PDB file of C-alpha atoms and ligand atoms in Angstrom:
ATOM      1  CA  MET A   9     249.542  52.697   4.314  1.00  0.00           C
ATOM      2  CA  LYS A  10     248.007  51.975   7.723  1.00  0.00           C
ATOM      3  CA  ASP A  11     249.736  52.180  11.084  1.00  0.00           C
ATOM      4  CA  THR A  12     249.175  49.743  13.936  1.00  0.00           C
ATOM      5  CA  PHE A  13     246.205  51.779  15.190  1.00  0.00           C
ATOM      6  CA  GLY A  14     244.457  51.673  11.814  1.00  0.00           C
ATOM      7  CA  ARG A  15     245.258  55.264  10.876  1.00  0.00           C
ATOM      8  CA  THR A  16     245.948  55.916   7.208  1.00  0.00           C
ATOM      9  CA  ILE A  17     249.349  57.589   6.787  1.00  0.00           C
ATOM     10  CA  ASN A  18     249.368  59.701   3.640  1.00  0.00           C
ATOM     11  CA  TYR A  19     251.077  62.967   4.637  1.00  0.00           C
ATOM     12  CA  LEU A  20     254.815  63.684   4.760  1.00  0.00           C
ATOM     13  CA  ARG A  21     256.179  66.909   6.209  1.00  0.00           C
ATOM     14  CA  ILE A  22     259.733  67.596   5.141  1.00  0.00           C
ATOM     15  CA  SER A  23     262.024  69.979   6.980  1.00  0.00           C
ATOM     16  CA  VAL A  24     264.653  71.056   4.455  1.00  0.00           C
ATOM     17  CA  THR A  25     266.810  73.152   6.782  1.00  0.00           C
ATOM     18  CA  ASP A  26     267.262  74.001  10.463  1.00  0.00           C
ATOM     19  CA  ARG A  27     268.267  77.566   9.538  1.00  0.00           C
ATOM     20  CA  CYS A  28     266.012  80.575   9.615  1.00  0.00           C
ATOM     21  CA  ASN A  29     266.139  84.298   8.883  1.00  0.00           C
ATOM     22  CA  LEU A  30     263.903  85.011  11.914  1.00  0.00           C
ATOM     23  CA  ARG A  31     264.174  84.080  15.591  1.00  0.00           C
ATOM     24  CA  CYS A  32     260.594  83.702  16.790  1.00  0.00           C
ATOM     25  CA  ARG A  33     260.480  83.656  20.567  1.00  0.00           C
ATOM     26  CA  TYR A  34     258.416  80.466  20.837  1.00  0.00           C
ATOM     27  CA  CYS A  35     260.544  78.593  18.304  1.00  0.00           C
ATOM     28  CA  MET A  36     264.187  79.455  18.847  1.00  0.00           C
ATOM     29  CA  PRO A  37     266.063  80.356  22.013  1.00  0.00           C
ATOM     30  CA  ALA A  38     267.483  83.885  22.306  1.00  0.00           C
ATOM     31  CA  SER A  39     270.977  82.465  22.569  1.00  0.00           C
ATOM     32  CA  GLY A  40     270.657  81.068  19.042  1.00  0.00           C
ATOM     33  CA  VAL A  41     270.796  77.388  18.180  1.00  0.00           C
ATOM     34  CA  LYS A  42     273.502  74.903  17.422  1.00  0.00           C
ATOM     35  CA  LEU A  43     273.140  74.347  13.713  1.00  0.00           C
ATOM     36  CA  LEU A  44     273.584  71.052  11.937  1.00  0.00           C
ATOM     37  CA  ARG A  45     276.756  70.504   9.954  1.00  0.00           C
ATOM     38  CA  HIS A  46     276.295  70.870   6.223  1.00  0.00           C
ATOM     39  CA  GLU A  47     277.101  67.193   5.630  1.00  0.00           C
ATOM     40  CA  ASP A  48     274.465  66.088   8.142  1.00  0.00           C
ATOM     41  CA  ILE A  49     271.677  67.787   6.200  1.00  0.00           C
ATOM     42  CA  LEU A  50     269.971  65.679   3.550  1.00  0.00           C
ATOM     43  CA  SER A  51     270.769  66.584  -0.036  1.00  0.00           C
ATOM     44  CA  PHE A  52     267.944  67.353  -2.459  1.00  0.00           C
ATOM     45  CA  GLU A  53     268.554  64.000  -4.148  1.00  0.00           C
ATOM     46  CA  GLU A  54     268.109  62.222  -0.816  1.00  0.00           C
ATOM     47  CA  ILE A  55     264.955  64.191   0.004  1.00  0.00           C
ATOM     48  CA  ALA A  56     263.487  63.358  -3.408  1.00  0.00           C
ATOM     49  CA  GLU A  57     264.334  59.673  -2.928  1.00  0.00           C
ATOM     50  CA  VAL A  58     262.614  59.547   0.460  1.00  0.00           C
ATOM     51  CA  THR A  59     259.584  61.305  -1.018  1.00  0.00           C
ATOM     52  CA  ARG A  60     259.475  58.881  -3.936  1.00  0.00           C
ATOM     53  CA  ALA A  61     259.618  55.934  -1.555  1.00  0.00           C
ATOM     54  CA  ALA A  62     256.922  57.501   0.640  1.00  0.00           C
ATOM     55  CA  ALA A  63     254.714  58.099  -2.412  1.00  0.00           C
ATOM     56  CA  GLY A  64     255.182  54.437  -3.303  1.00  0.00           C
ATOM     57  CA  MET A  65     253.838  53.566   0.147  1.00  0.00           C
ATOM     58  CA  GLY A  66     250.747  55.749  -0.211  1.00  0.00           C
ATOM     59  CA  VAL A  67     251.791  59.298   0.686  1.00  0.00           C
ATOM     60  CA  THR A  68     249.846  61.771  -1.474  1.00  0.00           C
ATOM     61  CA  LYS A  69     250.396  64.992   0.428  1.00  0.00           C
ATOM     62  CA  VAL A  70     253.755  66.713   1.013  1.00  0.00           C
ATOM     63  CA  ARG A  71     254.606  69.878   2.903  1.00  0.00           C
ATOM     64  CA  ILE A  72     258.011  71.555   2.756  1.00  0.00           C
ATOM     65  CA  THR A  73     258.968  73.338   5.950  1.00  0.00           C
ATOM     66  CA  GLY A  74     262.035  74.186   8.051  1.00  0.00           C
ATOM     67  CA  GLY A  75     263.592  76.293   9.648  1.00  0.00           C
ATOM     68  CA  GLU A  76     262.712  78.673   6.886  1.00  0.00           C
ATOM     69  CA  PRO A  77     262.557  76.615   3.682  1.00  0.00           C
ATOM     70  CA  LEU A  78     263.215  79.635   1.473  1.00  0.00           C
ATOM     71  CA  VAL A  79     266.670  80.214   2.969  1.00  0.00           C
ATOM     72  CA  ARG A  80     267.856  76.869   1.607  1.00  0.00           C
ATOM     73  CA  HIS A  81     269.885  77.457  -1.513  1.00  0.00           C
ATOM     74  CA  GLY A  82     268.301  75.908  -4.617  1.00  0.00           C
ATOM     75  CA  ILE A  83     264.867  75.399  -3.048  1.00  0.00           C
ATOM     76  CA  ILE A  84     263.160  75.980  -6.407  1.00  0.00           C
ATOM     77  CA  GLN A  85     264.926  72.941  -7.879  1.00  0.00           C
ATOM     78  CA  LEU A  86     263.763  70.825  -4.962  1.00  0.00           C
ATOM     79  CA  VAL A  87     260.161  71.923  -5.480  1.00  0.00           C
ATOM     80  CA  GLU A  88     260.511  71.098  -9.162  1.00  0.00           C
ATOM     81  CA  ALA A  89     261.775  67.611  -8.353  1.00  0.00           C
ATOM     82  CA  LEU A  90     259.081  66.890  -5.765  1.00  0.00           C
ATOM     83  CA  ALA A  91     256.319  68.205  -8.038  1.00  0.00           C
ATOM     84  CA  GLN A  92     257.240  65.579 -10.604  1.00  0.00           C
ATOM     85  CA  ILE A  93     256.911  62.619  -8.265  1.00  0.00           C
ATOM     86  CA  GLU A  94     254.017  60.442  -9.273  1.00  0.00           C
ATOM     87  CA  GLY A  95     251.307  60.162  -6.640  1.00  0.00           C
ATOM     88  CA  ILE A  96     251.956  63.513  -4.928  1.00  0.00           C
ATOM     89  CA  LEU A  97     248.641  65.302  -5.349  1.00  0.00           C
ATOM     90  CA  ASP A  98     249.153  68.145  -2.902  1.00  0.00           C
ATOM     91  CA  LEU A  99     252.493  69.967  -2.615  1.00  0.00           C
ATOM     92  CA  ALA A 100     252.532  72.783  -0.072  1.00  0.00           C
ATOM     93  CA  MET A 101     255.026  74.862   1.901  1.00  0.00           C
ATOM     94  CA  THR A 102     255.006  76.505   5.315  1.00  0.00           C
ATOM     95  CA  THR A 103     256.982  79.747   5.336  1.00  0.00           C
ATOM     96  CA  ASN A 104     257.329  83.009   7.210  1.00  0.00           C
ATOM     97  CA  ALA A 105     256.736  84.698   3.812  1.00  0.00           C
ATOM     98  CA  THR A 106     259.556  87.239   4.100  1.00  0.00           C
ATOM     99  CA  LEU A 107     261.314  85.809   1.020  1.00  0.00           C
ATOM    100  CA  LEU A 108     258.166  85.228  -1.003  1.00  0.00           C
ATOM    101  CA  PRO A 109     258.443  88.572  -2.832  1.00  0.00           C
ATOM    102  CA  LYS A 110     261.545  87.078  -4.425  1.00  0.00           C
ATOM    103  CA  TYR A 111     260.413  83.465  -4.865  1.00  0.00           C
ATOM    104  CA  ALA A 112     256.607  83.178  -5.072  1.00  0.00           C
ATOM    105  CA  GLN A 113     256.319  83.157  -8.862  1.00  0.00           C
ATOM    106  CA  ALA A 114     259.266  80.790  -9.332  1.00  0.00           C
ATOM    107  CA  LEU A 115     257.788  78.425  -6.732  1.00  0.00           C
ATOM    108  CA  ALA A 116     254.451  78.405  -8.526  1.00  0.00           C
ATOM    109  CA  ASP A 117     256.175  77.827 -11.856  1.00  0.00           C
ATOM    110  CA  ALA A 118     258.133  74.948 -10.313  1.00  0.00           C
ATOM    111  CA  GLY A 119     254.896  73.234  -9.299  1.00  0.00           C
ATOM    112  CA  LEU A 120     254.203  74.310  -5.706  1.00  0.00           C
ATOM    113  CA  HIS A 121     250.443  74.368  -5.137  1.00  0.00           C
ATOM    114  CA  ARG A 122     249.994  76.531  -2.060  1.00  0.00           C
ATOM    115  CA  VAL A 123     251.558  78.082   1.023  1.00  0.00           C
ATOM    116  CA  ASN A 124     250.725  78.342   4.690  1.00  0.00           C
ATOM    117  CA  ILE A 125     252.170  81.496   6.158  1.00  0.00           C
ATOM    118  CA  SER A 126     253.117  82.037   9.782  1.00  0.00           C
ATOM    119  CA  LEU A 127     252.007  85.458  10.945  1.00  0.00           C
ATOM    120  CA  ASP A 128     251.142  86.197  14.552  1.00  0.00           C
ATOM    121  CA  THR A 129     250.355  89.912  14.369  1.00  0.00           C
ATOM    122  CA  ILE A 130     250.071  92.774  11.892  1.00  0.00           C
ATOM    123  CA  ASP A 131     251.436  95.284  14.360  1.00  0.00           C
ATOM    124  CA  PRO A 132     254.949  96.184  13.107  1.00  0.00           C
ATOM    125  CA  ALA A 133     256.431  96.645  16.589  1.00  0.00           C
ATOM    126  CA  GLY A 134     254.774  93.476  17.897  1.00  0.00           C
ATOM    127  CA  TYR A 135     256.059  91.529  14.882  1.00  0.00           C
ATOM    128  CA  LYS A 136     259.577  92.856  15.376  1.00  0.00           C
ATOM    129  CA  HIS A 137     259.448  91.849  19.031  1.00  0.00           C
ATOM    130  CA  LEU A 138     258.007  88.351  18.468  1.00  0.00           C
ATOM    131  CA  THR A 139     260.392  87.508  15.648  1.00  0.00           C
ATOM    132  CA  ARG A 140     263.358  89.238  17.316  1.00  0.00           C
ATOM    133  CA  GLY A 141     263.952  91.748  14.574  1.00  0.00           C
ATOM    134  CA  GLY A 142     261.728  90.715  11.642  1.00  0.00           C
ATOM    135  CA  ASP A 143     260.287  93.239   9.200  1.00  0.00           C
ATOM    136  CA  LEU A 144     256.493  93.009   8.971  1.00  0.00           C
ATOM    137  CA  GLN A 145     256.486  94.775   5.589  1.00  0.00           C
ATOM    138  CA  ALA A 146     258.501  91.942   4.067  1.00  0.00           C
ATOM    139  CA  ALA A 147     256.020  89.349   5.341  1.00  0.00           C
ATOM    140  CA  LEU A 148     253.029  91.355   4.090  1.00  0.00           C
ATOM    141  CA  ALA A 149     254.660  91.825   0.689  1.00  0.00           C
ATOM    142  CA  GLY A 150     255.236  88.048   0.694  1.00  0.00           C
ATOM    143  CA  ILE A 151     251.551  87.363   1.279  1.00  0.00           C
ATOM    144  CA  GLU A 152     250.657  89.620  -1.647  1.00  0.00           C
ATOM    145  CA  ALA A 153     253.223  87.934  -3.854  1.00  0.00           C
ATOM    146  CA  ALA A 154     251.826  84.500  -2.967  1.00  0.00           C
ATOM    147  CA  GLN A 155     248.315  85.635  -3.868  1.00  0.00           C
ATOM    148  CA  ARG A 156     249.518  87.097  -7.163  1.00  0.00           C
ATOM    149  CA  ALA A 157     251.357  83.882  -8.012  1.00  0.00           C
ATOM    150  CA  GLY A 158     248.277  81.780  -7.228  1.00  0.00           C
ATOM    151  CA  LEU A 159     249.838  79.833  -4.353  1.00  0.00           C
ATOM    152  CA  THR A 160     246.342  79.446  -2.958  1.00  0.00           C
ATOM    153  CA  PRO A 161     244.359  78.777  -0.847  1.00  0.00           C
ATOM    154  CA  ILE A 162     246.710  80.551   1.571  1.00  0.00           C
ATOM    155  CA  LYS A 163     246.281  79.867   5.282  1.00  0.00           C
ATOM    156  CA  LEU A 164     247.705  82.126   7.956  1.00  0.00           C
ATOM    157  CA  ASN A 165     248.994  80.303  11.035  1.00  0.00           C
ATOM    158  CA  CYS A 166     248.960  82.341  14.210  1.00  0.00           C
ATOM    159  CA  VAL A 167     250.603  81.023  17.367  1.00  0.00           C
ATOM    160  CA  THR A 168     248.531  82.047  20.368  1.00  0.00           C
ATOM    161  CA  ASP A 169     248.757  81.854  24.125  1.00  0.00           C
ATOM    162  CA  GLU A 170     246.915  79.228  26.134  1.00  0.00           C
ATOM    163  CA  ASP A 171     243.737  81.266  26.474  1.00  0.00           C
ATOM    164  CA  GLY A 172     244.026  83.832  23.663  1.00  0.00           C
ATOM    165  CA  GLY A 173     243.104  83.738  19.974  1.00  0.00           C
ATOM    166  CA  PRO A 174     244.423  85.671  16.964  1.00  0.00           C
ATOM    167  CA  GLY A 175     244.026  89.433  17.426  1.00  0.00           C
ATOM    168  CA  GLU A 176     241.024  91.158  15.877  1.00  0.00           C
ATOM    169  CA  ALA A 177     243.256  93.123  13.459  1.00  0.00           C
ATOM    170  CA  LEU A 178     244.792  89.910  12.124  1.00  0.00           C
ATOM    171  CA  ILE A 179     241.384  88.271  11.726  1.00  0.00           C
ATOM    172  CA  GLU A 180     240.156  91.334   9.838  1.00  0.00           C
ATOM    173  CA  PHE A 181     243.321  91.340   7.704  1.00  0.00           C
ATOM    174  CA  GLY A 182     242.561  87.754   6.680  1.00  0.00           C
ATOM    175  CA  ARG A 183     238.875  88.383   6.141  1.00  0.00           C
ATOM    176  CA  ALA A 184     239.566  91.344   3.848  1.00  0.00           C
ATOM    177  CA  ARG A 185     241.790  89.169   1.674  1.00  0.00           C
ATOM    178  CA  GLY A 186     239.777  85.968   1.792  1.00  0.00           C
ATOM    179  CA  ILE A 187     242.536  84.220   3.751  1.00  0.00           C
ATOM    180  CA  GLU A 188     241.729  81.767   6.536  1.00  0.00           C
ATOM    181  CA  VAL A 189     243.449  82.602   9.843  1.00  0.00           C
ATOM    182  CA  ARG A 190     244.126  79.561  12.042  1.00  0.00           C
ATOM    183  CA  ALA A 191     245.124  79.543  15.674  1.00  0.00           C
ATOM    184  CA  ILE A 192     247.907  77.253  16.832  1.00  0.00           C
ATOM    185  CA  ARG A 193     248.253  77.168  20.574  1.00  0.00           C
ATOM    186  CA  ARG A 194     251.851  77.595  21.674  1.00  0.00           C
ATOM    187  CA  MET A 195     253.271  74.143  22.323  1.00  0.00           C
ATOM    188  CA  ASP A 196     255.712  73.041  24.947  1.00  0.00           C
ATOM    189  CA  PHE A 197     257.644  69.858  24.265  1.00  0.00           C
ATOM    190  CA  GLY A 198     258.953  69.295  27.771  1.00  0.00           C
ATOM    191  CA  ILE A 199     255.516  68.971  29.283  1.00  0.00           C
ATOM    192  CA  GLY A 200     253.944  67.458  26.162  1.00  0.00           C
ATOM    193  CA  SER A 201     251.495  70.286  25.743  1.00  0.00           C
ATOM    194  CA  PHE A 202     250.258  70.337  22.176  1.00  0.00           C
ATOM    195  CA  SER A 203     247.136  71.425  20.459  1.00  0.00           C
ATOM    196  CA  VAL A 204     244.769  70.799  17.640  1.00  0.00           C
ATOM    197  CA  VAL A 205     245.280  73.282  14.809  1.00  0.00           C
ATOM    198  CA  GLU A 206     241.937  74.874  14.035  1.00  0.00           C
ATOM    199  CA  GLY A 207     240.695  73.671  10.680  1.00  0.00           C
ATOM    200  CA  GLY A 208     243.600  71.250  10.330  1.00  0.00           C
ATOM    201  CA  SER A 209     244.518  67.770  11.484  1.00  0.00           C
ATOM    202  CA  GLY A 210     247.623  68.699  13.518  1.00  0.00           C
ATOM    203  CA  GLY A 211     247.548  67.680  17.170  1.00  0.00           C
ATOM    204  CA  ASP A 212     244.520  65.427  16.685  1.00  0.00           C
ATOM    205  CA  CYS A 213     246.158  62.082  17.566  1.00  0.00           C
ATOM    206  CA  PRO A 214     243.290  59.702  16.648  1.00  0.00           C
ATOM    207  CA  ARG A 215     243.181  61.224  13.181  1.00  0.00           C
ATOM    208  CA  CYS A 216     246.887  61.841  12.672  1.00  0.00           C
ATOM    209  CA  ASN A 217     247.999  60.958   9.137  1.00  0.00           C
ATOM    210  CA  ARG A 218     251.572  62.280   9.289  1.00  0.00           C
ATOM    211  CA  LEU A 219     255.175  61.319   9.098  1.00  0.00           C
ATOM    212  CA  ARG A 220     257.975  63.860   9.333  1.00  0.00           C
ATOM    213  CA  LEU A 221     261.383  63.931   7.726  1.00  0.00           C
ATOM    214  CA  SER A 222     263.755  66.135   9.695  1.00  0.00           C
ATOM    215  CA  SER A 223     266.542  68.101   8.067  1.00  0.00           C
ATOM    216  CA  ASP A 224     269.111  65.593   9.371  1.00  0.00           C
ATOM    217  CA  GLY A 225     267.370  62.725   7.621  1.00  0.00           C
ATOM    218  CA  ARG A 226     265.392  61.080  10.380  1.00  0.00           C
ATOM    219  CA  VAL A 227     261.838  59.916   9.852  1.00  0.00           C
ATOM    220  CA  ARG A 228     259.777  60.881  12.872  1.00  0.00           C
ATOM    221  CA  PRO A 229     256.397  59.269  13.424  1.00  0.00           C
ATOM    222  CA  CYS A 230     255.208  61.923  15.883  1.00  0.00           C
ATOM    223  CA  LEU A 231     256.189  65.521  16.657  1.00  0.00           C
ATOM    224  CA  PHE A 232     255.602  64.831  20.343  1.00  0.00           C
ATOM    225  CA  SER A 233     257.895  61.852  20.644  1.00  0.00           C
ATOM    226  CA  ASP A 234     261.653  61.352  20.499  1.00  0.00           C
ATOM    227  CA  ILE A 235     261.347  58.263  18.292  1.00  0.00           C
ATOM    228  CA  SER A 236     263.104  58.644  14.942  1.00  0.00           C
ATOM    229  CA  PHE A 237     264.693  56.472  12.259  1.00  0.00           C
ATOM    230  CA  SER A 238     267.635  57.584  10.162  1.00  0.00           C
ATOM    231  CA  VAL A 239     267.285  57.098   6.408  1.00  0.00           C
ATOM    232  CA  ARG A 240     271.070  57.161   6.043  1.00  0.00           C
ATOM    233  CA  GLU A 241     271.628  54.457   8.646  1.00  0.00           C
ATOM    234  CA  LEU A 242     268.663  52.221   7.858  1.00  0.00           C
ATOM    235  CA  GLY A 243     267.865  52.938   4.213  1.00  0.00           C
ATOM    236  CA  LEU A 244     264.688  54.570   2.976  1.00  0.00           C
ATOM    237  CA  ALA A 245     262.236  51.713   3.065  1.00  0.00           C
ATOM    238  CA  GLU A 246     263.325  50.496   6.492  1.00  0.00           C
ATOM    239  CA  ALA A 247     263.279  53.978   8.074  1.00  0.00           C
ATOM    240  CA  LEU A 248     259.832  54.746   6.635  1.00  0.00           C
ATOM    241  CA  GLY A 249     258.469  51.314   7.495  1.00  0.00           C
ATOM    242  CA  ARG A 250     259.736  51.406  11.078  1.00  0.00           C
ATOM    243  CA  ALA A 251     258.382  54.916  11.584  1.00  0.00           C
ATOM    244  CA  VAL A 252     254.907  53.786  10.543  1.00  0.00           C
ATOM    245  CA  LEU A 253     255.116  50.668  12.698  1.00  0.00           C
ATOM    246  CA  ASN A 254     256.272  52.645  15.733  1.00  0.00           C
ATOM    247  CA  LYS A 255     253.914  55.562  15.405  1.00  0.00           C
ATOM    248  CA  PRO A 256     252.602  56.102  18.934  1.00  0.00           C
ATOM    249  CA  GLN A 257     248.886  56.145  19.581  1.00  0.00           C
ATOM    250  CA  ALA A 258     249.268  59.658  21.018  1.00  0.00           C
ATOM    251  CA  GLY A 259     252.019  62.205  21.581  1.00  0.00           C
ATOM    252  CA  GLY A 260     253.465  62.900  25.007  1.00  0.00           C
ATOM    253  CA  PRO A 261     256.247  64.750  26.804  1.00  0.00           C
ATOM    254  CA  CYS A 262     259.590  64.542  25.041  1.00  0.00           C
ATOM    255  CA  GLU A 263     263.185  65.620  25.354  1.00  0.00           C
ATOM    256  CA  HIS A 264     263.691  67.389  22.053  1.00  0.00           C
ATOM    257  CA  ASN A 265     262.903  71.037  21.644  1.00  0.00           C
ATOM    258  CA  TRP A 266     263.620  71.308  17.982  1.00  0.00           C
ATOM    259  CA  MET A 267     260.684  72.871  16.210  1.00  0.00           C
ATOM    260  CA  HIS A 268     263.021  74.678  13.818  1.00  0.00           C
ATOM    261  CA  GLY A 269     264.646  71.382  12.780  1.00  0.00           C
ATOM    262  CA  ILE A 270     261.542  69.224  12.569  1.00  0.00           C
ATOM    263  CA  GLY A 271     259.372  71.927  11.092  1.00  0.00           C
ATOM    264  CA  GLY A 272     256.274  71.874  13.269  1.00  0.00           C
TER     265      GLY A 272
HETATM  266  N1  SAM B 310     259.767  79.089   9.127  1.00  0.00           N
HETATM  267  C1  SAM B 310     258.532  78.609   8.648  1.00  0.00           C
HETATM  268  C2  SAM B 310     257.376  79.324   9.324  1.00  0.00           C
HETATM  269  O1  SAM B 310     257.594  79.961  10.346  1.00  0.00           O
HETATM  270  O2  SAM B 310     256.273  79.211   8.792  1.00  0.00           O
HETATM  271  C3  SAM B 310     258.352  77.113   8.762  1.00  0.00           C
HETATM  272  C4  SAM B 310     258.866  76.418   9.996  1.00  0.00           C
HETATM  273  S1  SAM B 310     258.044  76.808  11.522  1.00  0.00           S
HETATM  274  C5  SAM B 310     258.942  75.845  12.687  1.00  0.00           C
HETATM  275  C6  SAM B 310     256.519  75.934  11.316  1.00  0.00           C
HETATM  276  C7  SAM B 310     255.400  76.353  12.221  1.00  0.00           C
HETATM  277  O3  SAM B 310     255.721  76.017  13.552  1.00  0.00           O
HETATM  278  C8  SAM B 310     255.119  77.843  12.206  1.00  0.00           C
HETATM  279  O4  SAM B 310     253.762  78.055  11.855  1.00  0.00           O
HETATM  280  C9  SAM B 310     255.388  78.274  13.628  1.00  0.00           C
HETATM  281  O5  SAM B 310     254.536  79.298  14.005  1.00  0.00           O
HETATM  282  C10 SAM B 310     255.158  76.989  14.390  1.00  0.00           C
HETATM  283  N2  SAM B 310     255.791  76.936  15.712  1.00  0.00           N
HETATM  284  C11 SAM B 310     257.091  77.109  16.031  1.00  0.00           C
HETATM  285  N3  SAM B 310     257.291  76.978  17.363  1.00  0.00           N
HETATM  286  C12 SAM B 310     256.076  76.695  17.902  1.00  0.00           C
HETATM  287  C13 SAM B 310     255.613  76.442  19.229  1.00  0.00           C
HETATM  288  N4  SAM B 310     256.420  76.435  20.284  1.00  0.00           N
HETATM  289  N5  SAM B 310     254.298  76.195  19.396  1.00  0.00           N
HETATM  290  C14 SAM B 310     253.436  76.191  18.340  1.00  0.00           C
HETATM  291  N6  SAM B 310     253.818  76.410  17.063  1.00  0.00           N
HETATM  292  C15 SAM B 310     255.112  76.681  16.841  1.00  0.00           C
HETATM  293 FE1  SF4 B 311     261.914  80.706  11.866  1.00  0.00          FE
HETATM  294 FE2  SF4 B 311     259.508  79.706  11.457  1.00  0.00          FE
HETATM  295 FE3  SF4 B 311     260.791  79.217  13.789  1.00  0.00          FE
HETATM  296 FE4  SF4 B 311     259.910  81.670  13.256  1.00  0.00          FE
HETATM  297  S1  SF4 B 311     258.647  79.827  13.517  1.00  0.00           S
HETATM  298  S2  SF4 B 311     261.975  81.124  14.032  1.00  0.00           S
HETATM  299  S3  SF4 B 311     260.127  81.833  11.078  1.00  0.00           S
HETATM  300  S4  SF4 B 311     261.399  78.525  11.795  1.00  0.00           S
END
């Protein structure tokens, strides 16, 4: 499907939860976050229905994200359901990898194609600091498990400061394992500062092909906009259709600061 600026929209990013087992400094406030009520979070059936409708409108690429998607109970069944939807050619997940030792093989068996893994440093103390308590060993074991399970090609996403890039040790870590390391500049919603993801299409407004489904069931045409359409209030087709029609030409400053609910 085309939006009003002639861009082909074929990519749906689905946030399946606003919960996470880490507290990355750039993503969640130290004070914690107000979590959605269980009944406000879309069920797996609802997520599959939205995805089916989106596939019917031309979406071929789906990414499951969060919060941390692997903390959502039953995630394997969701992957299984999405993998069976006709027209979805690329089914990927973005994860912090800490639960991949447990789930990588089951995810692959359920039909997940590949994972992007968020890893900003391979220094254990630095990782613990950035994630407010995370265990680097768990993330590294997750990367190995993903490689073993064939959830490839794996990409490592590294959030960097304005002027910095991924550290040399992280680049070398990726190189030694044949894993691409991509820099994502830290974004700030309030001032509308966002960036192009190296080697990806994120942040590149003229070429943006995305819609997002947030964990509370709103279709968002742009990460850097507060516009959203509720699938529960409007119905699937209407919410998807309006999101495409109202997709802004470019992102800008916005009120929300909800990366962990929209999924990046
Ligand atoms: N928990 C999963 C993970 O960390 O991969 C998936 C959700 S997370 C919100 C998705 C991506 O958003 C991660 O790669 C994370 O690094 C990125 N992210 C979160 N806050 C960000 C910010 N302020 N600026 C840039 N990227 C951010
Ligand atoms: Fe959790 Fe991912 Fe946000 Fe880190 S970036 S707090 S792992 S959702």
